[in-house]
Coordinates of C-alpha atoms in Angstrom, one line a residue:
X1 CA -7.8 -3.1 5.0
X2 CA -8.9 -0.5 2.9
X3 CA -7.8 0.9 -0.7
X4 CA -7.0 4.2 1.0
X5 CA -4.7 3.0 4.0
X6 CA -2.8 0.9 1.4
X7 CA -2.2 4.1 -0.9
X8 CA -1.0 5.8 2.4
X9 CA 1.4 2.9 3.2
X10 CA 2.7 3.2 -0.9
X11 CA 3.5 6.6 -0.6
X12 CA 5.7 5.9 2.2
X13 CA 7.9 3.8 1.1
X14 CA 10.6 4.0 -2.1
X15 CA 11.7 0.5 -2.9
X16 CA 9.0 -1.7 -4.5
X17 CA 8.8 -5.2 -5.9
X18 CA 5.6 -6.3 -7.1
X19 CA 4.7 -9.9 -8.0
X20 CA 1.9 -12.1 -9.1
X21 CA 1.0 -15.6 -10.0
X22 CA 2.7 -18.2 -12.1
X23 CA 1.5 -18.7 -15.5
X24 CA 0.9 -15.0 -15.8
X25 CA -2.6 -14.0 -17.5
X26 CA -3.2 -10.4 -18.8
X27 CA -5.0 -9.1 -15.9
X28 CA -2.0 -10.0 -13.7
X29 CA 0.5 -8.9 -15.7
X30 CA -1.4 -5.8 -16.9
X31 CA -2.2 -4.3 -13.0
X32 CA 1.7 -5.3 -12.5
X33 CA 2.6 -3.4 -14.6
X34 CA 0.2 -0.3 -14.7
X35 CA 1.1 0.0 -10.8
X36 CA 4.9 -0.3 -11.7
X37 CA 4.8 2.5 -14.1
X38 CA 2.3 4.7 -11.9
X39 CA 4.9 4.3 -8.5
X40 CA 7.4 5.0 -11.3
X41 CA 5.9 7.9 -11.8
X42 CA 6.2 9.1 -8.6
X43 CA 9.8 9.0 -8.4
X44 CA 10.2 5.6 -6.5
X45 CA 11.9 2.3 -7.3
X46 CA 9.5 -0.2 -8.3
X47 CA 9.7 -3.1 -10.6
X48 CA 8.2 -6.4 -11.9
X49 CA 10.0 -9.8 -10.8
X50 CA 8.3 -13.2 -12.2
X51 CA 9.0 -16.7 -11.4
X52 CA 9.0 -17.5 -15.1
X53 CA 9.4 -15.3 -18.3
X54 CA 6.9 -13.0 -20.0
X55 CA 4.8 -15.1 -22.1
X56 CA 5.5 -14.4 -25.5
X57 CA 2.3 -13.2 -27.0
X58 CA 2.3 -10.4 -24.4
X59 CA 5.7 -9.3 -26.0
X60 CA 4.2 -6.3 -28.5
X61 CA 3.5 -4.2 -25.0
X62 CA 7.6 -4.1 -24.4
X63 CA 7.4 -4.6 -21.0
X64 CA 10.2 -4.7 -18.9
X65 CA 10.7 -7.5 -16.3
X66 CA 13.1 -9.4 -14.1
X67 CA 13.0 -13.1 -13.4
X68 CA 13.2 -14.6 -10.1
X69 CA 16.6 -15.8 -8.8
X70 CA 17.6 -17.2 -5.9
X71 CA 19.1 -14.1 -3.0
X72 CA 16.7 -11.8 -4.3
X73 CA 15.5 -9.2 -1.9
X74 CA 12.8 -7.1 -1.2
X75 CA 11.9 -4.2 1.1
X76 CA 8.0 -3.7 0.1
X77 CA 6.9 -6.9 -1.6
X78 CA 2.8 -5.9 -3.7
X79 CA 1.6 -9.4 -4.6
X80 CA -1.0 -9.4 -7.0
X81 CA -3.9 -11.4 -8.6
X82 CA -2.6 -13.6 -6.2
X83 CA -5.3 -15.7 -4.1
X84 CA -2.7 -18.0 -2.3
X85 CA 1.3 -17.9 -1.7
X86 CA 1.6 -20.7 -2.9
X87 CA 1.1 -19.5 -6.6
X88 CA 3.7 -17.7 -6.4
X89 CA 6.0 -20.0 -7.4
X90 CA 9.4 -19.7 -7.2
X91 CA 9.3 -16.6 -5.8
X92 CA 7.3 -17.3 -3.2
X93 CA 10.5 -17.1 -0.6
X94 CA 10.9 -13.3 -1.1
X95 CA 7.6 -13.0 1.2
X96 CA 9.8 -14.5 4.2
X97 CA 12.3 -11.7 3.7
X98 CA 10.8 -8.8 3.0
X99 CA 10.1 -6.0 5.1
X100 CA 6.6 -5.9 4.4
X101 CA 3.8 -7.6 2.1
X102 CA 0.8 -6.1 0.6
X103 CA -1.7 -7.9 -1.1
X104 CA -4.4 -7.2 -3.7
X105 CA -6.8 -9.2 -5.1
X106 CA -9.8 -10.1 -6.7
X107 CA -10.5 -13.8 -6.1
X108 CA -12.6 -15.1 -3.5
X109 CA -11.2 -18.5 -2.9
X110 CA -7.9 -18.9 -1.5
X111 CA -5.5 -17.5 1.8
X112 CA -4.8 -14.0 2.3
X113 CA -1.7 -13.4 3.2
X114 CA 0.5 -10.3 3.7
X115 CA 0.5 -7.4 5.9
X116 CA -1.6 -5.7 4.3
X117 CA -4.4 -7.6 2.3
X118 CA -7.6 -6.3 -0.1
X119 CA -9.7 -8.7 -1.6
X120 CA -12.8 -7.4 -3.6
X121 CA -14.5 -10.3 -5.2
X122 CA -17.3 -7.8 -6.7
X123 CA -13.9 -6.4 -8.7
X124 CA -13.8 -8.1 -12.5
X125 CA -10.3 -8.1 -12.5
X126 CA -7.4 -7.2 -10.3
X127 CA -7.7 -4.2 -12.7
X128 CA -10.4 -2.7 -11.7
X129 CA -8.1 -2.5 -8.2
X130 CA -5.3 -0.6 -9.1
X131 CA -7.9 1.7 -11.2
X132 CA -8.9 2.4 -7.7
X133 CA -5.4 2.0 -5.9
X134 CA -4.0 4.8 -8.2
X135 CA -7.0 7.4 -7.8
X136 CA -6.6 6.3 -4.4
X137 CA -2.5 7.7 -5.0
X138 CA -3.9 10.6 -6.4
X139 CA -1.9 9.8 -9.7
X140 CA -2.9 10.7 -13.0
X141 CA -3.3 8.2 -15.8
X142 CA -0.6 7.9 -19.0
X143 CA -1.2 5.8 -22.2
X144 CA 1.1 3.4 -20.5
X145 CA -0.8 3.0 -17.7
X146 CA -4.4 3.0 -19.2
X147 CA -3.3 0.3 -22.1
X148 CA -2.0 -2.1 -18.9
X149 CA -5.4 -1.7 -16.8
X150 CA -7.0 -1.7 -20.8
X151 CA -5.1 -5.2 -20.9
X152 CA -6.1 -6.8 -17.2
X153 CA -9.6 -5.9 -17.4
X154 CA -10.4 -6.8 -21.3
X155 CA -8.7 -10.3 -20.8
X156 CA -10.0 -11.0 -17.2
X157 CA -13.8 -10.1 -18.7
X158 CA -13.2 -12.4 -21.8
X159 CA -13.5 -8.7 -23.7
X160 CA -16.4 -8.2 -21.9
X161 CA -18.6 -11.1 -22.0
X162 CA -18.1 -12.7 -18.8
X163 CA -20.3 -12.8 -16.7
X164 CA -18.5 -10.6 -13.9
X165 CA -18.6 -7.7 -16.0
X166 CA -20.5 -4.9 -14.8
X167 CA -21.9 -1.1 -15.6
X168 CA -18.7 -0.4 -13.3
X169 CA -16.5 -2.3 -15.7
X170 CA -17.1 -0.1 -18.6
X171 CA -17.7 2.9 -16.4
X172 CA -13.6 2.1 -15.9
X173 CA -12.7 1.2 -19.4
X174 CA -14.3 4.2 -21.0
X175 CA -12.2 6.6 -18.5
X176 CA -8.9 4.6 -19.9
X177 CA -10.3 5.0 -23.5
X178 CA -10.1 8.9 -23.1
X179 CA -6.6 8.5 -23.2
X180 CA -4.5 8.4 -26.2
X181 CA -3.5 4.6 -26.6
X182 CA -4.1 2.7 -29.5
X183 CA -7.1 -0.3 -28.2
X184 CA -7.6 -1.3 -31.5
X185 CA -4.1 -2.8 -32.2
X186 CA -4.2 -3.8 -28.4
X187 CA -7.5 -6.0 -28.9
X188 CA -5.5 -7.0 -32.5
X189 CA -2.8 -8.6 -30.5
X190 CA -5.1 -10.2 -28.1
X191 CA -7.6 -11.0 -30.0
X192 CA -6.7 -11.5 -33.6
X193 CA -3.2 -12.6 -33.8
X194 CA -2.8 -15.9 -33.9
X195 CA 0.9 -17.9 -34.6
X196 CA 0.5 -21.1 -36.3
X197 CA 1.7 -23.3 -33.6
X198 CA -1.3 -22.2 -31.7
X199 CA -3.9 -22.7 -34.6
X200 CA -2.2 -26.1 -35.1
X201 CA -2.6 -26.7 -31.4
X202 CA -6.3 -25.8 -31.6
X203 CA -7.3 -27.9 -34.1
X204 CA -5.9 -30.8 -32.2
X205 CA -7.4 -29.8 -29.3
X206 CA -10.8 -29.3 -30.7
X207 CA -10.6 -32.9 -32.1
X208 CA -9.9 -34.2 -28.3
X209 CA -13.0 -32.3 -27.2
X210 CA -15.4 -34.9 -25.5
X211 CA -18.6 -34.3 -23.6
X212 CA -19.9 -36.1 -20.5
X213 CA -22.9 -36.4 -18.3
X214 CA -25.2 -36.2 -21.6
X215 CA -23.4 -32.8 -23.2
X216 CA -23.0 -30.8 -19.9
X217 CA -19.7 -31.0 -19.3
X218 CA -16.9 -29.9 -22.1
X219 CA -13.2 -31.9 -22.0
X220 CA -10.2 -30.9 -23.4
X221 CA -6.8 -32.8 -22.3
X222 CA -3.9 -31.5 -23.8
X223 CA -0.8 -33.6 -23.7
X224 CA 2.8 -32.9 -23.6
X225 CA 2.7 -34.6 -27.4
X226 CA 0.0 -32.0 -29.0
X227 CA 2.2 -29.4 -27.8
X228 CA 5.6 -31.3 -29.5
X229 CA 3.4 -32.3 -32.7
X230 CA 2.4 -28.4 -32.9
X231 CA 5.6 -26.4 -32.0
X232 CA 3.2 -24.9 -29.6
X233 CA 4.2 -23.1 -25.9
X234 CA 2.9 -24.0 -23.0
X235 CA 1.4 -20.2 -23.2
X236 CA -0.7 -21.2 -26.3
X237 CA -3.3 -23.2 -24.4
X238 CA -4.7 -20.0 -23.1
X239 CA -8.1 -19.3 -24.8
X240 CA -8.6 -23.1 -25.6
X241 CA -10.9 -23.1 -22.3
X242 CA -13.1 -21.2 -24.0
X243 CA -14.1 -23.8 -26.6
X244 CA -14.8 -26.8 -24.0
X245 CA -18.2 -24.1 -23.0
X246 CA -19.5 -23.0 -26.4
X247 CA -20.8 -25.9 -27.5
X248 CA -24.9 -25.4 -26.9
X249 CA -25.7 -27.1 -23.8
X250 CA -22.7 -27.2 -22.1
X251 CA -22.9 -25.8 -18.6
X252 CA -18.7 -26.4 -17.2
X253 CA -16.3 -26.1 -19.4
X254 CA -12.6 -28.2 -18.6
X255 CA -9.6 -27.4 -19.7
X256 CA -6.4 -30.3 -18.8
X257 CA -2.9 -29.4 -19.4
X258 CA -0.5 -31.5 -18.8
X259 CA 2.8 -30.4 -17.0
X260 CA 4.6 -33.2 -16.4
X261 CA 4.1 -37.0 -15.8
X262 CA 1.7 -36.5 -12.5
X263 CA 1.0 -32.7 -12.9
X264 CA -1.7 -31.8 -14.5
X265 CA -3.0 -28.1 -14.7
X266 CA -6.7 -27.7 -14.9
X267 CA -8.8 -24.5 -15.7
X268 CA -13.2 -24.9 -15.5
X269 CA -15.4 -22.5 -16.6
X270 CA -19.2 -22.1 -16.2
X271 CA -21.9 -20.5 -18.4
X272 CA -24.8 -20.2 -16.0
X273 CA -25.4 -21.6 -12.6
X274 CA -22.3 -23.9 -11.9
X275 CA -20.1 -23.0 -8.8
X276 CA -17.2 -23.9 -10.7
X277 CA -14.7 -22.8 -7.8
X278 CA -16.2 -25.5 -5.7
X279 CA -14.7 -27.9 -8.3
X280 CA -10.7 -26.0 -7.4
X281 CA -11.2 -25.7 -4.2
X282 CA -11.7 -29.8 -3.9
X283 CA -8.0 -30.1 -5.4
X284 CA -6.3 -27.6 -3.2
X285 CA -7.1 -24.7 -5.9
X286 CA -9.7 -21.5 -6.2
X287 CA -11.0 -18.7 -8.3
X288 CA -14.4 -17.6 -9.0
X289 CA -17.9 -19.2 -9.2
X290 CA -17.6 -19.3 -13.4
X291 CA -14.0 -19.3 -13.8
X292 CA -11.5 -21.4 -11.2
X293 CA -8.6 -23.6 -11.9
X294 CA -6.1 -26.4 -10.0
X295 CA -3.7 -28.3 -10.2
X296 CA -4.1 -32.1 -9.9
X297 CA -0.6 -34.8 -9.3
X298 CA -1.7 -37.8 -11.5
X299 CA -1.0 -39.0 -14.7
X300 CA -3.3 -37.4 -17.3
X301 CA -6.2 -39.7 -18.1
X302 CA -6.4 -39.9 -14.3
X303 CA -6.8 -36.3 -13.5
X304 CA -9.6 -36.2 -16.1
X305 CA -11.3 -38.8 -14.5
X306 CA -11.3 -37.1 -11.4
X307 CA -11.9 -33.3 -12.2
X308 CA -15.1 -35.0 -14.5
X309 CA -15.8 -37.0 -11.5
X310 CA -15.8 -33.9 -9.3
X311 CA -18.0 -31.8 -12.3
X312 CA -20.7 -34.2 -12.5
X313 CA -21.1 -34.4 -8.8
X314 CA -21.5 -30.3 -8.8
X315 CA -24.4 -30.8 -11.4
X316 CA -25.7 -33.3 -10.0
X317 CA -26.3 -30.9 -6.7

């Protein structure tokens, strides 16, 4: 399915719900919501419904959301940065019900599903797809919109120094940085503004960091109790995956955070040649060949055993 036949079927239509993944990232909630305010634009209903609230440090871009409930409906469901249903979460059901399903994405591992699917693993970020989606549309970018696609891309590219940025990538960016949002207090509130909960949560983190197979592989395992001994969210693990990889030598980086008794949520990262989606894709998960994550039902200290298990066996060829 092409960009162009999926514009055609969005300008047909006039009631749209998007969706995208649980534990929302910026890249999913940033195309949500730069496609929500471009089909706005156009004079149809469209809005955002997530299966859990807006994490809080994506509060300064005053977006407006709904929450999942249960009889929800939905006559033209737009799922995106969304490899697999199933990540959907709770409001995964709406699919069954709705008229019609369109999918975009960026991930290569996991199941398309919908009517009307686009997957472009050569895309940084799901982004970089509604860039397209909305030239596709014909529809001209606001502040509002190129601050959102500003947001998916920046935080889906690690600000640019991932690995699956390309000349592409800031071909895009430097079209959304002709218009007249403010990216410097943007990058300030990804970037540079920290709450103490989450620097107390780091520092505890950073002393459970442990290394295996002689430095290559980077562990972090955070427990229910570092986030009750910080005051920290759930939401303020994001980023710590970046510090299981920047030690020097390190080649995959693990991030474990624990959900519940046996549910354990795990995020890997790779600096060169690691196919790190191999790992997810051996616990029922996916993502891309330096960034991929799972989920893993065991107790804590099990799930590490096993996702190191599973890393050192990648390594190891």
């Amino acid at each position: 399915m092409s960009i162009k036949k999926i514009a055609s079927f969005l300008k047909e239509v006039q009631d749209i719900t998007i969706l995208t993944h649980i534990s929302p990232d910026g890249d999913a909630l940033g195309s949500s919501f730069a496609l929500c305010a471009a089909l706005e634009g156009m004079g149809k209903r469209a809005k955002v419904v997530l299966p859990e609230p807006l994490p809080a440090h994506f509060a300064f871009m005053n977006w407006k959301t709904a929450l999942y409930e249960d009889g929800l409906t939905a006559q033209t469901l737009v799922a995106l940065d969304c490899g697999d249903s199933k990540r959907l979460g709770a409001a995964e059901p709406l699919l069954e019900q709705a008229e019609t399903v369109v999918m975009l994405d960026h991930h290569k591992a996991g199941t398309p599903f919908g009517d009307l699917c686009f997957v472009s693993p050569a895309s940084s970020a799901t982004g970089e797809i509604i860039f397209d989606l909305l030239s596709a549309l014909e529809i001209p970018l606001t502040p509002e919109i190129a601050s959102a696609l500003y947001i998916a891309i920046s935080t889906d590219t690690g600000g640019f120094r991932y690995s699956n940025t390309t000349p592409r990538t800031h071909q895009i960016v430097a079209k959304l940085l002709e218009l007249p949002f403010d990216a410097a207090r943007v990058n300030r509130f990804l970037y540079d503004c920290v709450p103490y909960p989450k620097l107390k949560l780091t520092s505890l983190a950073l002393d459970a960091l442990t290394f295996f197979e002689n430095g290559k592989i980077g562990v972090i395992a955070v427990s229910l109790d570092m986030l009750r001994q910080s005051g920290a969210a759930p939401e303020d693990t994001d980023g710590l995956t970046d510090y299981t990889r920047i030690a020097q030598g390190v080649e995959i980086g693990i991030l474990l955070k624990e959900k519940g008794p046996e549910e354990v949520k795990v995020s890997l990262r790779s600096n060169e040649y690691a196919d790190v989606s191999a790992i997810a894709t051996a616990f029922s998960g996916g993502g891309h060949v330096r960034a991929s994550g799972c989920v893993i039902h065991a107790p804590l200290a099990q799930a590490t055993e096993q996702i190191v298990a599973a890393a050192a066996k990648i390594l190891k060829g």
